[in-house]
Short mmCIF file of C-alpha atoms (C1' of nucleotides) in Angstrom, two decimals:
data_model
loop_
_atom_site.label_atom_id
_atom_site.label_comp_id
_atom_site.label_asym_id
_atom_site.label_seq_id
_atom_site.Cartn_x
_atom_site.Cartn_y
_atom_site.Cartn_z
CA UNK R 1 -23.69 9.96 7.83
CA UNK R 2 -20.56 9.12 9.35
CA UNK R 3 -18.77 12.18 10.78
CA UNK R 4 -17.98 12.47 14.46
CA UNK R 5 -18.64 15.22 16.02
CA UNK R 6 -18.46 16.84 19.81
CA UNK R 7 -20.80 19.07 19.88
CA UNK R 8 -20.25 21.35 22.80
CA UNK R 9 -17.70 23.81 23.90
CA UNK R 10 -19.62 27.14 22.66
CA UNK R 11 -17.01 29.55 21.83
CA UNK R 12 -13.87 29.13 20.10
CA UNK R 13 -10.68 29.02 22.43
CA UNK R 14 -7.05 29.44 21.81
CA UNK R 15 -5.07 26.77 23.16
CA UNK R 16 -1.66 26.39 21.12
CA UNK R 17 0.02 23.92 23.47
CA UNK R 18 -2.21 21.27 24.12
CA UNK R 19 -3.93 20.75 20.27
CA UNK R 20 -1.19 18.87 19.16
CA UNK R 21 -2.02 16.09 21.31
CA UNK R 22 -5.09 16.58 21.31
CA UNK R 23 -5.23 16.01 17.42
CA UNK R 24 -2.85 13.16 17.54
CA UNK R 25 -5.06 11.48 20.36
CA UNK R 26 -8.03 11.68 17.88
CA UNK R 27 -6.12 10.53 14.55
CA UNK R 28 -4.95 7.31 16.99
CA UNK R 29 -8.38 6.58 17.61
CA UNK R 30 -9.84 7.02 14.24
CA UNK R 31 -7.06 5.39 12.58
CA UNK R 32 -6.99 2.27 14.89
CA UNK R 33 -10.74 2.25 14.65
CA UNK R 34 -10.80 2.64 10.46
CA UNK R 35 -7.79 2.49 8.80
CA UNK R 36 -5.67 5.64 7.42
CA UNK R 37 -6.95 5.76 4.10
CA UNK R 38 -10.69 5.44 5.60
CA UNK R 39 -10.16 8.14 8.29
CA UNK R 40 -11.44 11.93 7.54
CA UNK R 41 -9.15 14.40 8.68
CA UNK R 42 -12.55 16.26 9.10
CA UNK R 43 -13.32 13.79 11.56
CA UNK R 44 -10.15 13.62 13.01
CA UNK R 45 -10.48 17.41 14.16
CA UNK R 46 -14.11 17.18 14.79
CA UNK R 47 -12.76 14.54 17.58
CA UNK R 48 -10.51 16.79 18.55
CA UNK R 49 -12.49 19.64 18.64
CA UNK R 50 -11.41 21.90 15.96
CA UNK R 51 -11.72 22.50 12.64
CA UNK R 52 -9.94 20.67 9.77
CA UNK R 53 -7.74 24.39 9.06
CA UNK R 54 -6.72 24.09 12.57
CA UNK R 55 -5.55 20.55 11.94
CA UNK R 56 -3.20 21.89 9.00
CA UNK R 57 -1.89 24.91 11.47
CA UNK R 58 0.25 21.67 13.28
CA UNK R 59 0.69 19.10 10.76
CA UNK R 60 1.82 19.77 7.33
CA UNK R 61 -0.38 16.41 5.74
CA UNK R 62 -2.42 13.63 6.21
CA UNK R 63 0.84 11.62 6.71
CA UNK R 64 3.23 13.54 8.56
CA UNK R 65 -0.22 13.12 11.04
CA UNK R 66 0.44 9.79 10.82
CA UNK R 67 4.13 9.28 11.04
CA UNK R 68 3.63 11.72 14.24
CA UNK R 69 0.81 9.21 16.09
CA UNK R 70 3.14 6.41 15.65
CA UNK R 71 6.62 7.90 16.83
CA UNK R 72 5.51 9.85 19.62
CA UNK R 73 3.18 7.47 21.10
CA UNK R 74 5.08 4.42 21.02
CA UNK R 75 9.50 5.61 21.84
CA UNK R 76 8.72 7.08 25.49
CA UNK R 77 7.31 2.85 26.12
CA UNK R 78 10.34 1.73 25.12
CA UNK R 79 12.67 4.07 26.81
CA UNK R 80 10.62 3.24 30.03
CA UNK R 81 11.40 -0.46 29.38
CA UNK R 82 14.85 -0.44 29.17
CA UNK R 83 14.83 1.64 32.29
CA UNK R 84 12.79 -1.28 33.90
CA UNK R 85 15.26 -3.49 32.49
CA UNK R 86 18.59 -2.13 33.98
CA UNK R 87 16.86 -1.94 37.40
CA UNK R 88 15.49 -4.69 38.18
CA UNK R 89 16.64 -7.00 40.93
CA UNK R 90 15.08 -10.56 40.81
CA UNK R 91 15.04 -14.15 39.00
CA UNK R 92 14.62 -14.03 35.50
CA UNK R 93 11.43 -15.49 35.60
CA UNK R 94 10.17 -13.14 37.79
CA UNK R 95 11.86 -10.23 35.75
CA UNK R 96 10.00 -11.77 32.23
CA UNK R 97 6.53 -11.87 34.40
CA UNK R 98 6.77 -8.32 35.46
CA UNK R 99 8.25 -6.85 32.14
CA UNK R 100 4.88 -8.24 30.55
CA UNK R 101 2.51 -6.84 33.04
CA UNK R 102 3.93 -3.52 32.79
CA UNK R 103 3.77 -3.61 29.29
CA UNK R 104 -0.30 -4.36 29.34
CA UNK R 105 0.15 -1.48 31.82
CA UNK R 106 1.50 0.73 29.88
CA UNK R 107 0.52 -0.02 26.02
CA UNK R 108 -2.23 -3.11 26.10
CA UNK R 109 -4.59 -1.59 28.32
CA UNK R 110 -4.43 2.05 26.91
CA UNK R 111 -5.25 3.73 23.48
CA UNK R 112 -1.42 2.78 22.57
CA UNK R 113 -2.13 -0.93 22.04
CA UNK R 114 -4.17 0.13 18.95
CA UNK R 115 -0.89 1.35 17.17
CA UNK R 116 0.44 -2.28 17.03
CA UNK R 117 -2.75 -3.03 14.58
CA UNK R 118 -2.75 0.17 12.69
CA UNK R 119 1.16 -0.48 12.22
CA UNK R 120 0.97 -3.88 10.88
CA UNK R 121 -2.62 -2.56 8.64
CA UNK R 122 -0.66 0.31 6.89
CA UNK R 123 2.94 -1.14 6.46
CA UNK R 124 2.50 -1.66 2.83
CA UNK R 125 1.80 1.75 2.59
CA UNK R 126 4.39 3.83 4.41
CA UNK R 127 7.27 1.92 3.82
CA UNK R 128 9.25 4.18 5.78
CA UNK R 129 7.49 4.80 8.53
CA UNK R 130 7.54 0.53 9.06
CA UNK R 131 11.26 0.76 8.59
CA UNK R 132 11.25 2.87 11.85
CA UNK R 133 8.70 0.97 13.40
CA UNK R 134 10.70 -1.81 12.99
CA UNK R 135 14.59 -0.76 14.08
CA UNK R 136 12.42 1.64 16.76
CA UNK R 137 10.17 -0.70 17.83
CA UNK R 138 10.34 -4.10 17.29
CA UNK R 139 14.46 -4.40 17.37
CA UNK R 140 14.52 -2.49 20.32
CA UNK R 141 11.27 -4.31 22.14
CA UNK R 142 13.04 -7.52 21.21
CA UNK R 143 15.87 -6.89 22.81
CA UNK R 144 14.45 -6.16 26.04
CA UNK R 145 13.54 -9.76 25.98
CA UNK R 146 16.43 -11.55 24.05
CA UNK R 147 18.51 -9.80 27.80
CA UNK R 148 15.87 -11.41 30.03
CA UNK R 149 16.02 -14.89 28.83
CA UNK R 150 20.07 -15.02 28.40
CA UNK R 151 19.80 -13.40 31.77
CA UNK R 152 18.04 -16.84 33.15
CA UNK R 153 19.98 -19.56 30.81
CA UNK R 154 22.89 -17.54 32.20
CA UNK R 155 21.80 -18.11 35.77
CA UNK R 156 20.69 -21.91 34.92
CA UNK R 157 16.91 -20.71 35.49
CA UNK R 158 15.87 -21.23 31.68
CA UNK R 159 17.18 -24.10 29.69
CA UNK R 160 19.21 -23.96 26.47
CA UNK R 161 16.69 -22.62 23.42
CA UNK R 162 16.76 -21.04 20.52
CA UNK R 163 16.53 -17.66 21.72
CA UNK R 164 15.36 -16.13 18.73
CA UNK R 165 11.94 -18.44 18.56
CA UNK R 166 11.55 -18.48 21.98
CA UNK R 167 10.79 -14.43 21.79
CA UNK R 168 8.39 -14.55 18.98
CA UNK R 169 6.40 -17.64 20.99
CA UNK R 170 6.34 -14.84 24.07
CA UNK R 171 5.49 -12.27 22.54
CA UNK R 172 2.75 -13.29 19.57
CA UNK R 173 0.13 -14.23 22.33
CA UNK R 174 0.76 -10.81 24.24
CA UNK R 175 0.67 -9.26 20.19
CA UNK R 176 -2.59 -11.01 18.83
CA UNK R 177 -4.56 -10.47 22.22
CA UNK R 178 -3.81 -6.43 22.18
CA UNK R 179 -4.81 -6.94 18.13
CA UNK R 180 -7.59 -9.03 18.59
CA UNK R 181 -9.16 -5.87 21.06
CA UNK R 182 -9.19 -3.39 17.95
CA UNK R 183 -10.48 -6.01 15.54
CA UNK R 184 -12.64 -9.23 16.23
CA UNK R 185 -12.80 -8.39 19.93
CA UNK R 186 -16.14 -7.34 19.24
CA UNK R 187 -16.80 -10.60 18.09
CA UNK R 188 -16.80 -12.13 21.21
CA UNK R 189 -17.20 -10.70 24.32
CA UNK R 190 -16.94 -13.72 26.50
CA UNK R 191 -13.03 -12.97 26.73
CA UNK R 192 -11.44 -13.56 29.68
CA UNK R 193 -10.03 -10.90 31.84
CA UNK R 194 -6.16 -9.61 30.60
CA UNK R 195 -4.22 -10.04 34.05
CA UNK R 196 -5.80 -13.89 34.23
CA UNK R 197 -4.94 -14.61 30.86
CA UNK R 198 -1.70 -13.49 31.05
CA UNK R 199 -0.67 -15.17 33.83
CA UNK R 200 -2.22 -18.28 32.51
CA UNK R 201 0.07 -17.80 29.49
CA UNK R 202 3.56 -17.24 32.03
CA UNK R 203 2.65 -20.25 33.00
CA UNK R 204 2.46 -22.52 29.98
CA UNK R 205 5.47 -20.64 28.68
CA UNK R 206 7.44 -21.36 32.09
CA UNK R 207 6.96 -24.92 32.19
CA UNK R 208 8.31 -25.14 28.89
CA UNK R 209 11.22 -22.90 29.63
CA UNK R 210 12.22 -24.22 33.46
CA UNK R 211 15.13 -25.86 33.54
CA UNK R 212 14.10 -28.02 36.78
CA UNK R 213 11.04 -29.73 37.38
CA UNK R 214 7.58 -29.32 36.11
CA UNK R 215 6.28 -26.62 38.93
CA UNK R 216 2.36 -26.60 39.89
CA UNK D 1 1.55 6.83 -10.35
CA UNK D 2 0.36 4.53 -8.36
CA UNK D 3 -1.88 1.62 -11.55
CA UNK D 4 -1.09 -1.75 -11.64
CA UNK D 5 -0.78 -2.85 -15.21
CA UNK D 6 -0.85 -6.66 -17.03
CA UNK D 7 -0.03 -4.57 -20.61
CA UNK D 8 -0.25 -8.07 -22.29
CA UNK D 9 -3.56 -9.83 -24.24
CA UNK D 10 -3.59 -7.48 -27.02
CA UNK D 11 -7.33 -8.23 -28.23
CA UNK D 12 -10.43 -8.77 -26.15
CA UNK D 13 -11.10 -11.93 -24.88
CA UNK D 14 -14.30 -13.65 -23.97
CA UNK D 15 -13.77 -16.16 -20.69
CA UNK D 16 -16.81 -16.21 -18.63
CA UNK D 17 -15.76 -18.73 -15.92
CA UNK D 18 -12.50 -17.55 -15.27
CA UNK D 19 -13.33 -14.09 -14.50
CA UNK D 20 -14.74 -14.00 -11.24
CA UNK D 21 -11.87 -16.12 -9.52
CA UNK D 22 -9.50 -14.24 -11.41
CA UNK D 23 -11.20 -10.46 -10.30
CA UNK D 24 -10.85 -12.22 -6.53
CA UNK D 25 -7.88 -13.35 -7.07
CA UNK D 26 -6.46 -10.09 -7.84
CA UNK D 27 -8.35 -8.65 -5.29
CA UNK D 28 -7.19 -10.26 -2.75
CA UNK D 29 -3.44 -9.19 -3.67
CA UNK D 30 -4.53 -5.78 -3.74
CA UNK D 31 -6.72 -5.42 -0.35
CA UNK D 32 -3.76 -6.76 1.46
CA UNK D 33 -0.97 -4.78 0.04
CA UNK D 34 -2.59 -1.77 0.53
CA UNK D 35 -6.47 -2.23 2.71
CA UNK D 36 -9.27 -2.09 0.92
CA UNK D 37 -10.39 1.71 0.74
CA UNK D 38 -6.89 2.10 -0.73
CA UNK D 39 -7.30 -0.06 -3.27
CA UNK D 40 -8.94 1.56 -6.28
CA UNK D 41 -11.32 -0.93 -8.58
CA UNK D 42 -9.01 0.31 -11.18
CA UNK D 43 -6.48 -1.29 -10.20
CA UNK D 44 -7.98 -4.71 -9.62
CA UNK D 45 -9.70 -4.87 -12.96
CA UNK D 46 -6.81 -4.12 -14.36
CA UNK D 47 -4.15 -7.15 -12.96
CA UNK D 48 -7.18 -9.27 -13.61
CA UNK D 49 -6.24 -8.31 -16.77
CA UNK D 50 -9.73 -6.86 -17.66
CA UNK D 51 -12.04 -3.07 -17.05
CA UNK D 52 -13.59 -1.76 -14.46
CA UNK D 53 -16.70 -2.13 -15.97
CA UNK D 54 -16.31 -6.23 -16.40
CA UNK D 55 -16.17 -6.30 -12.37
CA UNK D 56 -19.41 -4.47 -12.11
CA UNK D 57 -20.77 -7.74 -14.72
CA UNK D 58 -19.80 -10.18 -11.53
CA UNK D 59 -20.00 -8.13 -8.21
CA UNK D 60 -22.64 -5.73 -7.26
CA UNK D 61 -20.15 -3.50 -5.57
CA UNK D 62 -16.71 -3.01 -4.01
CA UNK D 63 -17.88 -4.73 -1.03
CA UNK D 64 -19.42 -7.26 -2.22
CA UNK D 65 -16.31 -8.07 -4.07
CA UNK D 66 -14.54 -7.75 -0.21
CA UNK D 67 -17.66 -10.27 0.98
CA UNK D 68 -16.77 -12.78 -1.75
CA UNK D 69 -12.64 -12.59 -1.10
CA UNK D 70 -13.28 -13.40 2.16
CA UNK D 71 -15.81 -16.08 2.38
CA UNK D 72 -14.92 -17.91 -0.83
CA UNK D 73 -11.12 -17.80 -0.35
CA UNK D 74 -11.13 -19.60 3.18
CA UNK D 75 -14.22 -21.60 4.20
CA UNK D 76 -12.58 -24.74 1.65
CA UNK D 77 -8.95 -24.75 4.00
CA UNK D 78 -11.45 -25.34 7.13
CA UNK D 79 -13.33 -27.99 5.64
CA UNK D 80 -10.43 -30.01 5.09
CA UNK D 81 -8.95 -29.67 8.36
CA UNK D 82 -12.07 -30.65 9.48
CA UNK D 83 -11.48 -34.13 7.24
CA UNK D 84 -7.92 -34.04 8.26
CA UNK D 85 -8.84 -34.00 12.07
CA UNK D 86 -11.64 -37.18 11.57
CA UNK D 87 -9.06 -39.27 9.62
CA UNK D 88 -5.42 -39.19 11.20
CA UNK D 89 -4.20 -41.78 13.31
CA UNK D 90 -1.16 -41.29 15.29
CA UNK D 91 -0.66 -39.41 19.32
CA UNK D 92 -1.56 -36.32 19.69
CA UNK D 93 1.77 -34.28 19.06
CA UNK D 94 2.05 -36.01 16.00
CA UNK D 95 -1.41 -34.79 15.10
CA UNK D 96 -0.78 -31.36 16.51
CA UNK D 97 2.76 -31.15 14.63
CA UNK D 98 0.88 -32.20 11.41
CA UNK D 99 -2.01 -30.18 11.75
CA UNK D 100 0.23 -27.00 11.71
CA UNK D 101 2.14 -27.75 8.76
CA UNK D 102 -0.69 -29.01 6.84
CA UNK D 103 -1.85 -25.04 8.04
CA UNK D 104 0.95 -24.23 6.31
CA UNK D 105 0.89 -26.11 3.09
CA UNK D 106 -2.58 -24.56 2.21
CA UNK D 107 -2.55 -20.91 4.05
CA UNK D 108 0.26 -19.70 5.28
CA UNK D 109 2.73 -20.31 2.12
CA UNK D 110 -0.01 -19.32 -0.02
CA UNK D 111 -1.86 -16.39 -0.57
CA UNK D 112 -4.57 -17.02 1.29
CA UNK D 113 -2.46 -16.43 4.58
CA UNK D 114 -3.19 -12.51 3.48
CA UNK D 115 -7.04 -13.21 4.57
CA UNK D 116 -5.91 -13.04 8.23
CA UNK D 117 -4.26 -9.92 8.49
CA UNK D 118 -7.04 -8.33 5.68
CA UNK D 119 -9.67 -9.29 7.88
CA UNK D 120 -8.13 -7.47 11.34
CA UNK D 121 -7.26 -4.32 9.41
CA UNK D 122 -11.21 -4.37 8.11
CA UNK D 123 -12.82 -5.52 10.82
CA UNK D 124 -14.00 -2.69 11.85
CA UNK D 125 -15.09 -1.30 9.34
CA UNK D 126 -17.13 -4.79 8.22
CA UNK D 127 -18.90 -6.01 11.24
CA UNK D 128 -21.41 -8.28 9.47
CA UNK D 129 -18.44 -9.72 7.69
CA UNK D 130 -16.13 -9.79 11.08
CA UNK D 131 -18.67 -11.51 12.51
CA UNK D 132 -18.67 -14.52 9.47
CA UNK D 133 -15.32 -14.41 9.79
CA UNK D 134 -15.46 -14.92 13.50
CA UNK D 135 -18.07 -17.41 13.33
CA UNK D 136 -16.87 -19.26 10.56
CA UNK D 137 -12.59 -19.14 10.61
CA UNK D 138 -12.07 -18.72 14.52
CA UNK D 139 -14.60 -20.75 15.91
CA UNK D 140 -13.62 -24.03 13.19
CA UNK D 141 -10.09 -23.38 13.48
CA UNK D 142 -10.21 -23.05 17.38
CA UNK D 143 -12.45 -26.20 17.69
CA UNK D 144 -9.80 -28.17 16.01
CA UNK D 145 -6.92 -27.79 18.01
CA UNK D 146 -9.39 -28.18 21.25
CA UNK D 147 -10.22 -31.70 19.60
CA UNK D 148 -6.31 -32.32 19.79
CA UNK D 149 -5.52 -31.07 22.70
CA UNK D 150 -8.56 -32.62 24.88
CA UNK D 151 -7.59 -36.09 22.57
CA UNK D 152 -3.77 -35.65 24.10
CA UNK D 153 -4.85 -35.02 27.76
CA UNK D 154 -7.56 -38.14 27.70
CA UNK D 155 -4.74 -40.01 26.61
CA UNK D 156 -1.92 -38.40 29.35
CA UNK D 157 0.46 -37.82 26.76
CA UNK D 158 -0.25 -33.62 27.53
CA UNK D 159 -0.48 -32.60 31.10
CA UNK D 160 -3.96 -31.02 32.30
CA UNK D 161 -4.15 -27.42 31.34
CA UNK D 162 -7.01 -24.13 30.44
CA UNK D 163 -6.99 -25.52 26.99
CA UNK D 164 -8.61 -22.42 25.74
CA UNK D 165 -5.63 -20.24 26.58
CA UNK D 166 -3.49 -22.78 25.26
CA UNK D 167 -5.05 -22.50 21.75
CA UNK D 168 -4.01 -19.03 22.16
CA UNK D 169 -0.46 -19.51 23.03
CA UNK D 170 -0.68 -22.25 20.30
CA UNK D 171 -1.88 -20.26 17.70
CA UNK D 172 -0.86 -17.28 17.93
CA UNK D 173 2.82 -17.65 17.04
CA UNK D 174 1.32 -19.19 13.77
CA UNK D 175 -0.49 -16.12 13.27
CA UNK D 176 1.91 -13.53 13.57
CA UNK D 177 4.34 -15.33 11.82
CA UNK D 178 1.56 -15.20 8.53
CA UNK D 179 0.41 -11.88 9.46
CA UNK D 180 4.55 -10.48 9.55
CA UNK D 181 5.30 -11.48 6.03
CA UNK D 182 2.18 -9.41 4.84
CA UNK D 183 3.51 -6.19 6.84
CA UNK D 184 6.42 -5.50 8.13
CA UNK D 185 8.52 -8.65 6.91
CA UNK D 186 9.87 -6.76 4.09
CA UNK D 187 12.14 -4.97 7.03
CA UNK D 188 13.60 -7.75 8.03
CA UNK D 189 14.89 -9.97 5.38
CA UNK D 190 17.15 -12.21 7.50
CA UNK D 191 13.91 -14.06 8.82
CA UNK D 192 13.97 -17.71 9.20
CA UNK D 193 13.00 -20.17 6.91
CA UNK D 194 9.33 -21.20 7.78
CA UNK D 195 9.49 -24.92 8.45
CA UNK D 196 12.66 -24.65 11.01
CA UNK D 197 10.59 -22.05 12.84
CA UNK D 198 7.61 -24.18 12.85
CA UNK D 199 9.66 -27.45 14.58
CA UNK D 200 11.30 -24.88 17.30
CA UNK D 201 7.80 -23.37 17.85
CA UNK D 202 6.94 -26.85 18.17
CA UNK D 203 9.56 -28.29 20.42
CA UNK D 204 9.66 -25.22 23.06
CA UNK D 205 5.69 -25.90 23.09
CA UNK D 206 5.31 -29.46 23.68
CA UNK D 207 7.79 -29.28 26.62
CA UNK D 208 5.61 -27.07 28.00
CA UNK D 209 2.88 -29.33 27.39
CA UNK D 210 4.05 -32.88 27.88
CA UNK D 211 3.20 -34.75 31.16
CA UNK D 212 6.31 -36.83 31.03
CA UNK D 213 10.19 -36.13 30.99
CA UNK D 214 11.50 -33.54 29.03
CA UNK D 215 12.48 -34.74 25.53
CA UNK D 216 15.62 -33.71 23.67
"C1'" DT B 1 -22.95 -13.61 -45.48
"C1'" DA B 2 -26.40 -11.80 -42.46
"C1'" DC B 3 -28.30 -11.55 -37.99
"C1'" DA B 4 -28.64 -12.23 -32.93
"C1'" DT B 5 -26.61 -12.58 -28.58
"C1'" DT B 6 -23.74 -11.14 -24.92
"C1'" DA B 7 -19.12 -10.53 -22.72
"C1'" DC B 8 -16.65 -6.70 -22.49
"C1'" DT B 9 -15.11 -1.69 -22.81
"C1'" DG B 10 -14.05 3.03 -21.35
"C1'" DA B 11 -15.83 7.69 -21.29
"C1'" DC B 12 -18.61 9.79 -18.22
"C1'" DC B 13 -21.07 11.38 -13.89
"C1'" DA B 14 -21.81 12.38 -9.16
"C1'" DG B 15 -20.03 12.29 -4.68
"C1'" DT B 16 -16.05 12.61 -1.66
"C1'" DC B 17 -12.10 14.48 0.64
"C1'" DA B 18 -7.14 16.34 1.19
"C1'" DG B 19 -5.51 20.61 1.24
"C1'" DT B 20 -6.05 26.10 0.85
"C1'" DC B 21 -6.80 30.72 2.27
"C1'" DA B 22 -9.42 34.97 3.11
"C1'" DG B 23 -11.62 36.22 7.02
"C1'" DT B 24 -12.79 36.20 12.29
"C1'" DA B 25 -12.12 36.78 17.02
"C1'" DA B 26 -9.36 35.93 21.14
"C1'" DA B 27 -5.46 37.41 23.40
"C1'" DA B 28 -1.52 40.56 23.79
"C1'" DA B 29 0.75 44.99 23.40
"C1'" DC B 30 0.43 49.76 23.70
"C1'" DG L 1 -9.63 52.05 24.32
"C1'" DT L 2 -7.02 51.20 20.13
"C1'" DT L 3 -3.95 48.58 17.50
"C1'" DT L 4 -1.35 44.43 16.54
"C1'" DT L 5 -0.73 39.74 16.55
"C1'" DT L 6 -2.07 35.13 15.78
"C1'" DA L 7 -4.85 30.92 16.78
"C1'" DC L 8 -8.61 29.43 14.62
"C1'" DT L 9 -12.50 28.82 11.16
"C1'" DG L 10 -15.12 26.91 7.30
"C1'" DA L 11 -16.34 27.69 2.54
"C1'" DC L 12 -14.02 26.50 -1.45
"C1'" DT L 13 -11.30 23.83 -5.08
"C1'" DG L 14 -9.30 20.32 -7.68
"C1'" DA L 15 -8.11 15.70 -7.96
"C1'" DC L 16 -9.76 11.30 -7.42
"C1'" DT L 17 -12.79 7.14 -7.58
"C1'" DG L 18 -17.11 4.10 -7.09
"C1'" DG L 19 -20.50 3.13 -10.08
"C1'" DT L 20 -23.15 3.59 -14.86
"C1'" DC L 21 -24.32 2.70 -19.50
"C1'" DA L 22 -24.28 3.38 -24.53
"C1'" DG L 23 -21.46 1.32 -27.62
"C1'" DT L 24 -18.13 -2.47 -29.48
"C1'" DA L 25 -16.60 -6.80 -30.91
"C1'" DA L 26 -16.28 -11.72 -30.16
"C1'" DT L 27 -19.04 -15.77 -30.60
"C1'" DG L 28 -23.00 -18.48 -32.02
"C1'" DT L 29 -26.60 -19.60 -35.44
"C1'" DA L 30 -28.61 -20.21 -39.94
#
DNA sequence: TACATTACTGACCAGTCAGTCAGTAAAAAC
DNA sequence: GTTTTTACTGACTGACTGGTCAGTAATGTA
């Protein structure tokens, strides 16, 4: 009732290099989409376009699948960020705008936004895997920020703050709109478009970071 | 390996009225430790302290049980707010300030604040019940901080703004913060105490908001 | 004490799915 | 062309779990 299927390419084909991502592409989906526990691996290779035994020729479980969608998919981001981060000539305003659109670049408007959900879904569950999600992910993705903003109190741009807060109130609207896509999204589809809201949101933040006065 | 156990009441008991908000009680635990197709009936019959078979005497099936966590567990919190919202006198950050930690009080400290992050792991997979949710949680809860903010801007005490994507940026700090301590927040121990991080959430938001000076 | 009612139990069944492996065919080696 | 190698398949199995129901015992009634 339920399975997904392809149905097309009419011959089998050997193809050792590219099924790993191929496979990993599908479990993404299907795990964003219904959960781990709720995701066939049938399915999974179906989407992929193999057969389950094919699926078990490059993964050695159900969760080693897993722990592979989340590490490979996310660390190459982050290493790209931090790269961003040590180039970048500009205010620190400027710097905090930019770092945010290339993030809904490069994770919120692709199939890697979904990992964010499935993450948070399946914590309780792979205990481990969260514990590198979180000193992989989250430390490092915080950090990227916690620079920018001492970058601008530094330079007088930002007032004093609480740092700490002041990254969690920047990031949870950018966090609960890539959520809200692979959950209630479907809900309502009068949502604005990304880029507008998230300039909408630099804004608000801005004027309550600025150290000067009020701007627009 | 994996059973919850009570191992206590050591003969049958007979409690009619207790066991359905007891069986959702429990339930509720469950579906957000571990999502719901993870979570075996088993299990929940058993830290409701009863058998499998007594759930099947007040829920027609697993996901009816899911329907009743959902709906019954929440709708009350919204009618209060509601009640709340038509009764305080005071400006407008002082409603918005007590709004939130009235949130608090009844959700987030509780274990009701598990709902949220339940219902965007299931979403997808419950689209009749998303779209309660959505209808019924969102829509309220959104409507109520529009009522404060549109009161605060009649009144110039908060500067004209897209008040819709200021719910967001309102919001969803709340939100994450609930939906962290039912995922990864076990990584992170050293994570503030809630009420300090509601006042700095608070404080960076209203000078963002005000129309006056900055305060503090 | 005897009988009736019903909340509750837990063994059971039927369907599902992670994981296996003997077999197949595409490519490579000769 | 023949043989070898190996990527790939899909039928199969065993464990697991949602849902059932005949039976049990707590409570009520007389």
């Amino acid at each position: 009732m339920n399975t997904t299927e392809i149905s097309e390419s009419p011959s089998r084909q050997r193809r050792k290099e590219a099924r790993p991502a191929e496979l990993m592409a599908a479990a993404l989906e299907l795990f964003v989409e219904r959960g781990f526990t709720a995701t066939k691996l049938d399915d999974v290779a179906a989407r992929a376009g193999v057969s389950k035994g094919t699926l078990y020729l490059y993964f050695a479980s159900k969760e080693e699948l897993f722990k592979a969608v989340i590490q490979q998919g996310i660390l190459p981001v982050l290493d790209q960020g931090e790269e961003m981060l040590s180039q970048f000539q500009g205010d620190a305003g400027a710097l905090l705008e930019a770092m945010l659109l290339r993030w809904w670049e490069m994770v919120g408007s692709t199939h890697l936004a979904g990992i964010t959900k499935l993450m948070i879904s399946e914590a309780g569950n792979f205990p481990e895997v969260a514990q590198f999600y979180y000193e992989n992910v989250i430390v490092r993705g915080r950090g990227l920020i916690r620079t920018v903003l001492e970058r601008g109190i530094a330079s007088k741009q930002f007032r004093e703050m609480d740092v700490e807060t002041a990254i969690d109130v920047i990031l949870a609207p950018q966090m609960m709109f890539t959520i809200w896509r692979h959950s209630l999204g479907p809900c309502d589809c009068g949502k604005q478009d990304p880029e507008a809201y998230l300039k909408t949101h630099m804004n608000l933040l801005l004027n309550g970071l600025l150290t000067g006065e009020k701007k627009k």
